[in-house]
PDB file of C-alpha atoms in Angstrom:
ATOM      1  CA  MET N 183    -105.100  -6.470  21.606  1.00 48.00           C
ATOM      2  CA  VAL N 184    -105.511  -7.494  17.987  1.00 66.00           C
ATOM      3  CA  ASP N 185    -109.003  -7.152  16.530  1.00 84.00           C
ATOM      4  CA  SER N 186    -109.833 -10.500  14.805  1.00 89.00           C
ATOM      5  CA  TRP N 187    -112.027  -8.897  12.161  1.00 93.00           C
ATOM      6  CA  GLU N 188    -109.438  -6.337  11.277  1.00 93.00           C
ATOM      7  CA  ARG N 189    -106.741  -9.024  11.076  1.00 93.00           C
ATOM      8  CA  ALA N 190    -108.941 -11.268   8.928  1.00 94.00           C
ATOM      9  CA  ARG N 191    -109.802  -8.474   6.536  1.00 95.00           C
ATOM     10  CA  ARG N 192    -106.143  -7.606   6.172  1.00 94.00           C
ATOM     11  CA  ILE N 193    -105.192 -11.181   5.366  1.00 95.00           C
ATOM     12  CA  LEU N 194    -108.030 -11.579   2.898  1.00 95.00           C
ATOM     13  CA  GLY N 195    -106.925  -8.477   1.081  1.00 94.00           C
ATOM     14  CA  GLU N 196    -103.268  -9.672   0.918  1.00 92.00           C
ATOM     15  CA  ALA N 197    -104.599 -12.987  -0.523  1.00 93.00           C
ATOM     16  CA  GLY N 198    -106.459 -11.198  -3.300  1.00 93.00           C
ATOM     17  CA  LEU N 199    -109.902 -11.701  -1.826  1.00 94.00           C
ATOM     18  CA  ASP N 200    -112.474  -9.050  -1.054  1.00 93.00           C
ATOM     19  CA  PRO N 201    -111.979  -7.941   2.565  1.00 93.00           C
ATOM     20  CA  GLY N 202    -115.343  -6.238   2.478  1.00 93.00           C
ATOM     21  CA  GLY N 203    -117.014  -9.583   1.793  1.00 93.00           C
ATOM     22  CA  LEU N 204    -116.245 -10.951   5.266  1.00 95.00           C
ATOM     23  CA  ALA N 205    -119.650 -11.851   6.667  1.00 95.00           C
ATOM     24  CA  HIS N 206    -118.776 -14.277   9.464  1.00 94.00           C
ATOM     25  CA  LEU N 207    -115.908 -14.938  11.798  1.00 94.00           C
ATOM     26  CA  ALA N 208    -115.911 -17.456  14.620  1.00 92.00           C
ATOM     27  CA  PRO N 209    -113.297 -19.430  16.499  1.00 90.00           C
ATOM     28  CA  LEU N 210    -112.920 -23.106  15.829  1.00 85.00           C
ATOM     29  CA  THR N 211    -112.358 -25.411  18.703  1.00 74.00           C
ATOM     30  CA  GLY N 212    -110.150 -28.496  18.912  1.00 61.00           C
ATOM     31  CA  GLY N 213    -106.740 -26.987  18.426  1.00 58.00           C
ATOM     32  CA  THR N 214    -104.307 -26.741  21.299  1.00 59.00           C
ATOM     33  CA  TYR N 215    -101.586 -24.471  19.923  1.00 73.00           C
ATOM     34  CA  ASN N 216    -102.607 -22.062  17.169  1.00 81.00           C
ATOM     35  CA  THR N 217    -105.584 -19.774  17.100  1.00 86.00           C
ATOM     36  CA  VAL N 218    -108.035 -21.117  14.479  1.00 92.00           C
ATOM     37  CA  GLU N 219    -110.959 -19.139  13.019  1.00 94.00           C
ATOM     38  CA  GLU N 220    -113.592 -19.807  10.378  1.00 95.00           C
ATOM     39  CA  LEU N 221    -114.211 -17.087   7.797  1.00 96.00           C
ATOM     40  CA  ARG N 222    -117.294 -16.952   5.605  1.00 96.00           C
ATOM     41  CA  LEU N 223    -117.637 -14.527   2.787  1.00 96.00           C
ATOM     42  CA  THR N 224    -120.819 -13.099   1.190  1.00 95.00           C
ATOM     43  CA  ASP N 225    -119.998 -14.946  -2.053  1.00 94.00           C
ATOM     44  CA  GLY N 226    -120.255 -18.281  -0.235  1.00 93.00           C
ATOM     45  CA  GLY N 227    -116.580 -18.896   0.226  1.00 93.00           C
ATOM     46  CA  ARG N 228    -115.428 -20.631   3.402  1.00 96.00           C
ATOM     47  CA  TYR N 229    -111.929 -20.335   4.711  1.00 96.00           C
ATOM     48  CA  VAL N 230    -109.931 -21.246   7.835  1.00 96.00           C
ATOM     49  CA  LEU N 231    -107.385 -18.872   9.270  1.00 96.00           C
ATOM     50  CA  LYS N 232    -104.586 -19.990  11.570  1.00 94.00           C
ATOM     51  CA  VAL N 233    -102.534 -17.635  13.633  1.00 92.00           C
ATOM     52  CA  PRO N 234     -99.649 -18.792  15.799  1.00 88.00           C
ATOM     53  CA  PRO N 235     -99.280 -17.712  19.424  1.00 85.00           C
ATOM     54  CA  PRO N 236     -96.823 -14.944  20.309  1.00 83.00           C
ATOM     55  CA  ALA N 237     -93.196 -15.947  20.463  1.00 78.00           C
ATOM     56  CA  ALA N 238     -93.147 -15.563  24.221  1.00 80.00           C
ATOM     57  CA  VAL N 239     -95.779 -18.263  24.734  1.00 84.00           C
ATOM     58  CA  PRO N 240     -94.186 -21.448  26.076  1.00 87.00           C
ATOM     59  CA  GLY N 241     -94.041 -24.310  23.552  1.00 89.00           C
ATOM     60  CA  MET N 242     -91.950 -27.238  22.514  1.00 93.00           C
ATOM     61  CA  ARG N 243     -88.877 -27.023  20.312  1.00 92.00           C
ATOM     62  CA  HIS N 244     -90.436 -28.709  17.287  1.00 93.00           C
ATOM     63  CA  GLU N 245     -93.365 -26.358  17.342  1.00 89.00           C
ATOM     64  CA  ARG N 246     -91.529 -23.373  15.823  1.00 87.00           C
ATOM     65  CA  ARG N 247     -92.892 -22.336  12.422  1.00 88.00           C
ATOM     66  CA  LEU N 248     -95.535 -25.070  12.475  1.00 90.00           C
ATOM     67  CA  LEU N 249     -97.503 -23.203   9.796  1.00 93.00           C
ATOM     68  CA  ALA N 250     -94.700 -23.611   7.265  1.00 93.00           C
ATOM     69  CA  SER N 251     -94.948 -27.383   7.735  1.00 94.00           C
ATOM     70  CA  GLU N 252     -98.738 -27.306   7.471  1.00 95.00           C
ATOM     71  CA  ALA N 253     -98.472 -25.344   4.177  1.00 96.00           C
ATOM     72  CA  GLU N 254     -96.080 -27.948   2.818  1.00 96.00           C
ATOM     73  CA  PHE N 255     -98.537 -30.674   3.690  1.00 97.00           C
ATOM     74  CA  TYR N 256    -101.400 -28.978   1.803  1.00 97.00           C
ATOM     75  CA  ARG N 257     -99.199 -28.435  -1.265  1.00 96.00           C
ATOM     76  CA  SER N 258     -98.194 -32.059  -1.229  1.00 97.00           C
ATOM     77  CA  ALA N 259    -101.735 -33.377  -0.743  1.00 97.00           C
ATOM     78  CA  ALA N 260    -102.934 -31.314  -3.677  1.00 97.00           C
ATOM     79  CA  ARG N 261    -100.251 -32.808  -5.942  1.00 96.00           C
ATOM     80  CA  VAL N 262    -101.499 -36.358  -5.365  1.00 97.00           C
ATOM     81  CA  GLY N 263    -105.239 -35.569  -5.261  1.00 97.00           C
ATOM     82  CA  VAL N 264    -105.805 -36.300  -1.543  1.00 98.00           C
ATOM     83  CA  PRO N 265    -108.709 -34.251  -0.088  1.00 97.00           C
ATOM     84  CA  ALA N 266    -107.323 -31.595   2.202  1.00 97.00           C
ATOM     85  CA  PRO N 267    -107.600 -27.786   2.596  1.00 97.00           C
ATOM     86  CA  ARG N 268    -106.188 -25.867  -0.330  1.00 97.00           C
ATOM     87  CA  LEU N 269    -103.461 -23.323   0.671  1.00 96.00           C
ATOM     88  CA  VAL N 270    -104.620 -19.819  -0.145  1.00 97.00           C
ATOM     89  CA  SER N 271    -101.948 -17.639   1.487  1.00 96.00           C
ATOM     90  CA  LEU N 272     -99.048 -18.016   3.952  1.00 95.00           C
ATOM     91  CA  GLY N 273     -97.286 -15.374   5.926  1.00 91.00           C
ATOM     92  CA  ASP N 274     -94.966 -15.261   8.914  1.00 86.00           C
ATOM     93  CA  ASP N 275     -97.930 -14.746  11.181  1.00 88.00           C
ATOM     94  CA  PHE N 276    -100.760 -16.586   9.477  1.00 94.00           C
ATOM     95  CA  LEU N 277    -101.980 -19.394   7.268  1.00 95.00           C
ATOM     96  CA  LEU N 278    -105.139 -19.059   5.209  1.00 97.00           C
ATOM     97  CA  MET N 279    -106.710 -22.099   3.679  1.00 97.00           C
ATOM     98  CA  THR N 280    -110.006 -23.266   2.254  1.00 97.00           C
ATOM     99  CA  ALA N 281    -112.409 -25.116   4.569  1.00 96.00           C
ATOM    100  CA  CYS N 282    -113.106 -28.790   3.991  1.00 95.00           C
ATOM    101  CA  PRO N 283    -116.676 -30.080   3.713  1.00 94.00           C
ATOM    102  CA  GLY N 284    -118.213 -32.163   6.505  1.00 92.00           C
ATOM    103  CA  GLU N 285    -117.690 -32.728  10.190  1.00 92.00           C
ATOM    104  CA  THR N 286    -114.802 -34.359  12.080  1.00 93.00           C
ATOM    105  CA  TRP N 287    -114.998 -38.131  12.384  1.00 93.00           C
ATOM    106  CA  GLY N 288    -117.448 -38.984  15.184  1.00 84.00           C
ATOM    107  CA  ASP N 289    -119.095 -41.882  16.911  1.00 82.00           C
ATOM    108  CA  SER N 290    -122.355 -41.847  14.856  1.00 84.00           C
ATOM    109  CA  LEU N 291    -120.956 -43.921  11.931  1.00 90.00           C
ATOM    110  CA  THR N 292    -122.481 -47.316  11.224  1.00 91.00           C
ATOM    111  CA  ASP N 293    -120.149 -50.269  11.055  1.00 92.00           C
ATOM    112  CA  ARG N 294    -120.510 -50.357   7.293  1.00 94.00           C
ATOM    113  CA  GLU N 295    -119.669 -46.657   6.961  1.00 94.00           C
ATOM    114  CA  ARG N 296    -116.695 -46.988   9.179  1.00 95.00           C
ATOM    115  CA  THR N 297    -115.285 -49.932   7.228  1.00 96.00           C
ATOM    116  CA  ALA N 298    -115.737 -48.055   3.917  1.00 96.00           C
ATOM    117  CA  LEU N 299    -114.230 -44.870   5.301  1.00 97.00           C
ATOM    118  CA  ARG N 300    -111.223 -46.645   6.823  1.00 97.00           C
ATOM    119  CA  THR N 301    -110.573 -48.306   3.421  1.00 98.00           C
ATOM    120  CA  GLU N 302    -110.867 -44.956   1.641  1.00 98.00           C
ATOM    121  CA  LEU N 303    -108.539 -43.399   4.205  1.00 98.00           C
ATOM    122  CA  GLY N 304    -105.992 -46.160   3.669  1.00 98.00           C
ATOM    123  CA  GLY N 305    -105.893 -45.235  -0.035  1.00 98.00           C
ATOM    124  CA  HIS N 306    -105.426 -41.565   0.676  1.00 98.00           C
ATOM    125  CA  VAL N 307    -102.605 -42.200   3.146  1.00 98.00           C
ATOM    126  CA  ALA N 308    -100.861 -44.472   0.698  1.00 98.00           C
ATOM    127  CA  ARG N 309    -100.948 -41.729  -1.916  1.00 98.00           C
ATOM    128  CA  LEU N 310     -99.542 -39.221   0.624  1.00 98.00           C
ATOM    129  CA  HIS N 311     -96.698 -41.622   1.399  1.00 98.00           C
ATOM    130  CA  GLY N 312     -95.811 -41.604  -2.314  1.00 98.00           C
ATOM    131  CA  VAL N 313     -94.712 -37.956  -1.937  1.00 98.00           C
ATOM    132  CA  THR N 314     -91.009 -37.656  -1.342  1.00 98.00           C
ATOM    133  CA  GLY N 315     -89.090 -34.739   0.117  1.00 97.00           C
ATOM    134  CA  PRO N 316     -85.662 -33.106  -0.233  1.00 97.00           C
ATOM    135  CA  GLY N 317     -84.370 -34.496   3.056  1.00 98.00           C
ATOM    136  CA  HIS N 318     -85.396 -35.956   6.438  1.00 98.00           C
ATOM    137  CA  GLY N 319     -87.059 -34.082   9.277  1.00 98.00           C
ATOM    138  CA  TYR N 320     -89.353 -31.144   9.848  1.00 97.00           C
ATOM    139  CA  PRO N 321     -89.571 -28.825   6.737  1.00 95.00           C
ATOM    140  CA  SER N 322     -90.130 -25.861   9.117  1.00 92.00           C
ATOM    141  CA  GLY N 323     -86.469 -25.983  10.124  1.00 92.00           C
ATOM    142  CA  ALA N 324     -87.503 -25.856  13.736  1.00 93.00           C
ATOM    143  CA  LEU N 325     -84.795 -28.331  14.707  1.00 95.00           C
ATOM    144  CA  GLY N 326     -82.298 -27.267  12.083  1.00 95.00           C
ATOM    145  CA  PRO N 327     -81.938 -28.083   8.382  1.00 96.00           C
ATOM    146  CA  LEU N 328     -83.178 -31.293   6.830  1.00 97.00           C
ATOM    147  CA  ALA N 329     -80.878 -34.204   7.445  1.00 98.00           C
ATOM    148  CA  PRO N 330     -79.356 -36.507   4.784  1.00 97.00           C
ATOM    149  CA  ASP N 331     -80.505 -39.609   6.595  1.00 98.00           C
ATOM    150  CA  TRP N 332     -83.496 -40.659   8.721  1.00 98.00           C
ATOM    151  CA  ARG N 333     -81.491 -41.840  11.789  1.00 98.00           C
ATOM    152  CA  THR N 334     -79.941 -38.357  12.136  1.00 98.00           C
ATOM    153  CA  ALA N 335     -83.311 -36.682  11.714  1.00 98.00           C
ATOM    154  CA  PHE N 336     -85.292 -38.860  14.056  1.00 98.00           C
ATOM    155  CA  THR N 337     -82.720 -38.940  16.852  1.00 98.00           C
ATOM    156  CA  THR N 338     -82.611 -35.142  16.672  1.00 98.00           C
ATOM    157  CA  MET N 339     -86.422 -35.077  16.961  1.00 98.00           C
ATOM    158  CA  PHE N 340     -86.476 -37.580  19.864  1.00 98.00           C
ATOM    159  CA  ASP N 341     -83.655 -35.759  21.760  1.00 98.00           C
ATOM    160  CA  ALA N 342     -85.508 -32.438  21.335  1.00 97.00           C
ATOM    161  CA  VAL N 343     -88.643 -33.865  22.985  1.00 98.00           C
ATOM    162  CA  LEU N 344     -86.640 -35.340  25.844  1.00 98.00           C
ATOM    163  CA  ASP N 345     -84.937 -31.939  26.302  1.00 97.00           C
ATOM    164  CA  ASP N 346     -88.426 -30.367  26.531  1.00 97.00           C
ATOM    165  CA  ALA N 347     -89.537 -32.982  29.054  1.00 97.00           C
ATOM    166  CA  ARG N 348     -86.484 -32.160  31.260  1.00 97.00           C
ATOM    167  CA  ARG N 349     -86.887 -28.385  30.773  1.00 96.00           C
ATOM    168  CA  TYR N 350     -90.548 -28.434  31.765  1.00 96.00           C
ATOM    169  CA  GLY N 351     -90.274 -31.054  34.430  1.00 96.00           C
ATOM    170  CA  ALA N 352     -92.824 -33.222  32.656  1.00 97.00           C
ATOM    171  CA  ARG N 353     -94.221 -36.153  34.580  1.00 96.00           C
ATOM    172  CA  LEU N 354     -92.992 -39.257  32.733  1.00 97.00           C
ATOM    173  CA  PRO N 355     -93.451 -42.911  33.841  1.00 97.00           C
ATOM    174  CA  ARG N 356     -89.700 -43.401  33.405  1.00 97.00           C
ATOM    175  CA  SER N 357     -86.886 -40.918  33.696  1.00 97.00           C
ATOM    176  CA  ALA N 358     -85.878 -39.041  30.541  1.00 97.00           C
ATOM    177  CA  ASP N 359     -82.406 -40.641  30.759  1.00 97.00           C
ATOM    178  CA  ALA N 360     -83.921 -44.117  30.917  1.00 98.00           C
ATOM    179  CA  VAL N 361     -86.199 -43.411  27.987  1.00 98.00           C
ATOM    180  CA  ALA N 362     -83.156 -42.191  26.044  1.00 98.00           C
ATOM    181  CA  ARG N 363     -81.200 -45.356  26.741  1.00 97.00           C
ATOM    182  CA  THR N 364     -83.993 -47.607  25.629  1.00 97.00           C
ATOM    183  CA  ALA N 365     -84.675 -45.661  22.499  1.00 98.00           C
ATOM    184  CA  GLY N 366     -81.014 -45.518  21.641  1.00 96.00           C
ATOM    185  CA  SER N 367     -80.714 -49.283  21.654  1.00 95.00           C
ATOM    186  CA  ALA N 368     -83.154 -49.402  18.748  1.00 95.00           C
ATOM    187  CA  TYR N 369     -81.726 -46.655  16.515  1.00 96.00           C
ATOM    188  CA  GLY N 370     -80.022 -49.181  14.167  1.00 94.00           C
ATOM    189  CA  ALA N 371     -83.454 -50.079  12.796  1.00 95.00           C
ATOM    190  CA  LEU N 372     -83.841 -46.557  11.463  1.00 97.00           C
ATOM    191  CA  ASP N 373     -81.107 -47.155   8.832  1.00 96.00           C
ATOM    192  CA  GLU N 374     -83.633 -49.208   6.843  1.00 95.00           C
ATOM    193  CA  VAL N 375     -85.423 -45.962   5.908  1.00 97.00           C
ATOM    194  CA  THR N 376     -83.608 -44.383   2.953  1.00 97.00           C
ATOM    195  CA  VAL N 377     -86.245 -42.303   1.230  1.00 98.00           C
ATOM    196  CA  PRO N 378     -87.849 -39.297   3.016  1.00 98.00           C
ATOM    197  CA  ARG N 379     -91.597 -39.581   2.512  1.00 98.00           C
ATOM    198  CA  LEU N 380     -94.491 -37.385   3.596  1.00 98.00           C
ATOM    199  CA  VAL N 381     -95.775 -38.155   7.133  1.00 98.00           C
ATOM    200  CA  HIS N 382     -98.782 -36.319   8.534  1.00 98.00           C
ATOM    201  CA  PHE N 383     -98.235 -37.689  12.026  1.00 97.00           C
ATOM    202  CA  ASP N 384    -101.505 -36.427  13.479  1.00 96.00           C
ATOM    203  CA  LEU N 385    -104.221 -38.444  11.708  1.00 97.00           C
ATOM    204  CA  TRP N 386    -106.353 -39.170  14.691  1.00 95.00           C
ATOM    205  CA  PRO N 387    -110.214 -38.996  14.079  1.00 94.00           C
ATOM    206  CA  GLY N 388    -110.316 -35.317  15.076  1.00 92.00           C
ATOM    207  CA  ASN N 389    -108.275 -34.428  12.005  1.00 95.00           C
ATOM    208  CA  ILE N 390    -110.329 -36.415   9.577  1.00 97.00           C
ATOM    209  CA  MET N 391    -113.424 -34.765   8.001  1.00 96.00           C
ATOM    210  CA  VAL N 392    -116.412 -36.875   7.007  1.00 96.00           C
ATOM    211  CA  ASP N 393    -118.630 -35.388   4.325  1.00 95.00           C
ATOM    212  CA  ARG N 394    -122.326 -36.492   3.904  1.00 92.00           C
ATOM    213  CA  SER N 395    -123.313 -33.831   1.377  1.00 87.00           C
ATOM    214  CA  ASP N 396    -124.031 -36.438  -1.290  1.00 85.00           C
ATOM    215  CA  GLY N 397    -125.986 -38.696   1.022  1.00 82.00           C
ATOM    216  CA  GLY N 398    -123.275 -41.274   1.778  1.00 87.00           C
ATOM    217  CA  ALA N 399    -120.226 -40.838   3.928  1.00 93.00           C
ATOM    218  CA  ARG N 400    -116.857 -40.101   2.432  1.00 96.00           C
ATOM    219  CA  ILE N 401    -113.586 -38.482   3.454  1.00 97.00           C
ATOM    220  CA  GLY N 402    -114.032 -34.700   3.121  1.00 97.00           C
ATOM    221  CA  GLY N 403    -110.479 -33.822   3.991  1.00 97.00           C
ATOM    222  CA  LEU N 404    -107.372 -34.492   6.036  1.00 98.00           C
ATOM    223  CA  ILE N 405    -106.708 -31.349   8.117  1.00 96.00           C
ATOM    224  CA  ASP N 406    -104.200 -29.942  10.592  1.00 94.00           C
ATOM    225  CA  GLY N 407    -100.996 -30.982   8.787  1.00 94.00           C
ATOM    226  CA  GLU N 408     -98.849 -28.812  11.032  1.00 93.00           C
ATOM    227  CA  ARG N 409     -96.999 -31.801  12.572  1.00 94.00           C
ATOM    228  CA  MET N 410     -95.858 -33.200   9.190  1.00 96.00           C
ATOM    229  CA  PHE N 411     -92.346 -34.251   8.493  1.00 98.00           C
ATOM    230  CA  TRP N 412     -90.313 -36.034   5.853  1.00 98.00           C
ATOM    231  CA  GLY N 413     -89.339 -39.516   7.050  1.00 98.00           C
ATOM    232  CA  ASP N 414     -90.637 -43.075   7.574  1.00 98.00           C
ATOM    233  CA  PRO N 415     -94.274 -43.546   6.480  1.00 98.00           C
ATOM    234  CA  LEU N 416     -94.580 -46.217   9.135  1.00 97.00           C
ATOM    235  CA  ALA N 417     -94.692 -43.343  11.722  1.00 98.00           C
ATOM    236  CA  ASP N 418     -98.151 -42.341  10.444  1.00 98.00           C
ATOM    237  CA  PHE N 419     -99.563 -45.635  11.776  1.00 98.00           C
ATOM    238  CA  VAL N 420     -99.236 -44.345  15.308  1.00 97.00           C
ATOM    239  CA  SER N 421    -101.882 -41.612  15.216  1.00 96.00           C
ATOM    240  CA  LEU N 422    -103.945 -43.582  12.723  1.00 97.00           C
ATOM    241  CA  ALA N 423    -104.404 -46.110  15.531  1.00 96.00           C
ATOM    242  CA  LEU N 424    -103.937 -43.750  18.464  1.00 93.00           C
ATOM    243  CA  LEU N 425    -103.331 -45.759  21.726  1.00 93.00           C
ATOM    244  CA  GLY N 426    -104.075 -48.916  19.637  1.00 92.00           C
ATOM    245  CA  ASP N 427    -102.611 -51.306  17.093  1.00 94.00           C
ATOM    246  CA  ILE N 428    -102.818 -50.544  13.358  1.00 96.00           C
ATOM    247  CA  ARG N 429    -102.288 -54.231  12.545  1.00 95.00           C
ATOM    248  CA  LYS N 430    -105.907 -54.818  13.792  1.00 95.00           C
ATOM    249  CA  ASP N 431    -107.345 -52.263  11.342  1.00 96.00           C
ATOM    250  CA  GLU N 432    -107.980 -54.618   8.431  1.00 97.00           C
ATOM    251  CA  ALA N 433    -110.038 -52.119   6.429  1.00 97.00           C
ATOM    252  CA  PHE N 434    -107.462 -49.383   6.544  1.00 98.00           C
ATOM    253  CA  LEU N 435    -104.604 -51.782   5.670  1.00 98.00           C
ATOM    254  CA  ALA N 436    -106.606 -53.205   2.740  1.00 97.00           C
ATOM    255  CA  GLY N 437    -107.130 -49.733   1.261  1.00 98.00           C
ATOM    256  CA  TYR N 438    -103.480 -48.765   1.941  1.00 98.00           C
ATOM    257  CA  ARG N 439    -102.084 -51.873   0.215  1.00 97.00           C
ATOM    258  CA  GLU N 440    -104.498 -51.599  -2.724  1.00 97.00           C
ATOM    259  CA  ALA N 441    -103.260 -48.095  -3.375  1.00 97.00           C
ATOM    260  CA  GLY N 442     -99.647 -49.274  -3.392  1.00 96.00           C
ATOM    261  CA  GLY N 443     -98.664 -48.666   0.175  1.00 96.00           C
ATOM    262  CA  ARG N 444     -96.288 -51.077   1.836  1.00 93.00           C
ATOM    263  CA  ALA N 445     -97.272 -52.273   5.334  1.00 93.00           C
ATOM    264  CA  GLU N 446     -94.998 -54.960   6.682  1.00 90.00           C
ATOM    265  CA  PHE N 447     -94.566 -55.702  10.348  1.00 93.00           C
ATOM    266  CA  ASP N 448     -91.354 -57.698  10.645  1.00 92.00           C
ATOM    267  CA  ALA N 449     -89.112 -57.208  13.699  1.00 90.00           C
ATOM    268  CA  PRO N 450     -87.238 -54.096  12.378  1.00 92.00           C
ATOM    269  CA  ALA N 451     -90.567 -52.470  11.368  1.00 94.00           C
ATOM    270  CA  ARG N 452     -92.088 -53.273  14.783  1.00 95.00           C
ATOM    271  CA  LEU N 453     -89.051 -51.750  16.406  1.00 96.00           C
ATOM    272  CA  ARG N 454     -89.369 -48.522  14.412  1.00 97.00           C
ATOM    273  CA  LEU N 455     -93.085 -48.455  15.144  1.00 97.00           C
ATOM    274  CA  ALA N 456     -92.365 -48.711  18.882  1.00 97.00           C
ATOM    275  CA  LEU N 457     -89.947 -45.843  18.551  1.00 98.00           C
ATOM    276  CA  TYR N 458     -92.545 -43.722  16.844  1.00 98.00           C
ATOM    277  CA  ARG N 459     -95.158 -44.600  19.456  1.00 98.00           C
ATOM    278  CA  SER N 460     -92.679 -43.515  22.160  1.00 98.00           C
ATOM    279  CA  TYR N 461     -92.074 -40.279  20.357  1.00 98.00           C
ATOM    280  CA  LEU N 462     -95.713 -39.319  20.098  1.00 98.00           C
ATOM    281  CA  TYR N 463     -96.576 -40.374  23.579  1.00 98.00           C
ATOM    282  CA  LEU N 464     -93.628 -38.353  24.926  1.00 98.00           C
ATOM    283  CA  ILE N 465     -95.004 -35.279  23.090  1.00 97.00           C
ATOM    284  CA  MET N 466     -98.461 -35.872  24.547  1.00 97.00           C
ATOM    285  CA  LEU N 467     -97.105 -36.234  28.035  1.00 97.00           C
ATOM    286  CA  THR N 468     -94.737 -33.266  27.875  1.00 97.00           C
ATOM    287  CA  GLU N 469     -96.985 -30.776  26.138  1.00 95.00           C
ATOM    288  CA  THR N 470     -99.372 -30.774  29.107  1.00 95.00           C
ATOM    289  CA  VAL N 471     -96.934 -28.487  30.944  1.00 95.00           C
ATOM    290  CA  PRO N 472     -96.561 -25.575  28.496  1.00 93.00           C
ATOM    291  CA  ARG N 473    -100.233 -25.990  27.517  1.00 90.00           C
ATOM    292  CA  GLU N 474    -101.198 -25.679  31.222  1.00 89.00           C
ATOM    293  CA  VAL N 475    -103.974 -28.242  30.740  1.00 88.00           C
ATOM    294  CA  GLY N 476    -106.578 -28.750  33.437  1.00 91.00           C
ATOM    295  CA  ALA N 477    -106.664 -31.516  36.025  1.00 93.00           C
ATOM    296  CA  GLU N 478    -109.041 -33.728  34.005  1.00 94.00           C
ATOM    297  CA  GLN N 479    -106.802 -33.661  30.902  1.00 93.00           C
ATOM    298  CA  GLU N 480    -103.685 -34.300  33.042  1.00 94.00           C
ATOM    299  CA  ARG N 481    -105.435 -37.247  34.619  1.00 96.00           C
ATOM    300  CA  TRP N 482    -106.455 -38.729  31.296  1.00 96.00           C
ATOM    301  CA  VAL N 483    -102.947 -38.348  29.890  1.00 96.00           C
ATOM    302  CA  GLN N 484    -101.416 -40.135  32.911  1.00 97.00           C
ATOM    303  CA  GLU N 485    -103.969 -42.869  32.894  1.00 97.00           C
ATOM    304  CA  ALA N 486    -104.209 -43.479  29.133  1.00 97.00           C
ATOM    305  CA  VAL N 487    -100.925 -42.281  27.547  1.00 97.00           C
ATOM    306  CA  ALA N 488     -98.267 -43.023  30.126  1.00 97.00           C
ATOM    307  CA  PRO N 489     -98.940 -46.832  30.145  1.00 97.00           C
ATOM    308  CA  GLU N 490     -98.729 -46.843  26.340  1.00 97.00           C
ATOM    309  CA  LEU N 491     -95.308 -45.195  26.531  1.00 98.00           C
ATOM    310  CA  VAL N 492     -94.158 -47.862  28.949  1.00 98.00           C
ATOM    311  CA  ALA N 493     -95.564 -50.574  26.664  1.00 97.00           C
ATOM    312  CA  ALA N 494     -93.693 -49.138  23.670  1.00 97.00           C
ATOM    313  CA  LEU N 495     -90.437 -49.007  25.573  1.00 98.00           C
ATOM    314  CA  ASP N 496     -90.956 -52.533  26.891  1.00 97.00           C
ATOM    315  CA  GLU N 497     -91.431 -53.699  23.350  1.00 96.00           C
ATOM    316  CA  ILE N 498     -88.217 -52.033  22.228  1.00 96.00           C
ATOM    317  CA  GLU N 499     -86.326 -53.736  25.006  1.00 96.00           C
ATOM    318  CA  ASP N 500     -87.872 -57.150  24.227  1.00 94.00           C
ATOM    319  CA  LEU N 501     -87.230 -56.837  20.458  1.00 93.00           C
ATOM    320  CA  VAL N 502     -83.657 -55.739  20.966  1.00 93.00           C
ATOM    321  CA  ALA N 503     -82.970 -58.518  23.469  1.00 90.00           C
ATOM    322  CA  THR N 504     -84.436 -61.242  21.244  1.00 86.00           C
ATOM    323  CA  GLY N 505     -83.284 -59.918  17.911  1.00 74.00           C
ATOM    324  CA  ARG N 506     -79.792 -58.831  18.920  1.00 52.00           C
ATOM    325  CA  LEU N 507     -80.176 -55.696  16.783  1.00 55.00           C
ATOM    326  CA  THR N 508     -77.172 -53.346  16.653  1.00 48.00           C
ATOM    327  CA  PRO N 509     -77.839 -49.834  18.119  1.00 47.00           C
TER     328      PRO N 509
END
């Protein structure tokens, strides 16, 4: 069994930091795939170390080399001045980054604080969406090389999750074949996306740090960028309004538009948004099997997520039927 302290000291040394200065090491909760640890050094430095599970641990196809994608997100965020961990060192078996100030977004915010933070968040996300990539898809290469067009990339991503659902016997509210048919009827809308842009795809409150060190509340950092891909920025609106509707988040949209982001919800955009909702909810339903979640989590996913997948698929069918969009 690997000794966590020994591993941490080795990685600190490889990163050019003093391994003898390691004063504190503790696991961080909240992650469901990688092992995450907080490191504190005697000089006051705070770092986060991520280590992937062994190759033999069951996972989903897009989860290979997640840390490579996460490192790409942090590099990109740094280029546009968005608060996020700073990449310190990356290896085949680890990612070392700085720790962000604050605590994860919680329920203790006042209405005024929440409005201000959502507006600030909108600006940060718009700046992230200004970063373009060399192709479409996951930069990790988990599903193959980057694609020259978004339709090819996203259909590959969607098919991979459906393959995982079949392989693991995931409990879906509709059969995988039925989901594939409905999604396929909307793929024509993907051709409107021609520029691969940075998408975090996991910006739910648990991955947003709120810092109060200066008295007020501000965004301390956007973390856990391991699910990022190059594609349609509209896809980020799914986790930003997880199990909800981003169109109702006026504060976020105001900040997003003020910073130059485009947020239009015409029929083709709504169709793409329904596709991305379907994709995320398929992941959430399928990953319960390889994660071996408990009965309570499984119950929540079936009660909260499965109906949202059905709603997204229904919306696709309605939009295609009324809009006569070409697959």
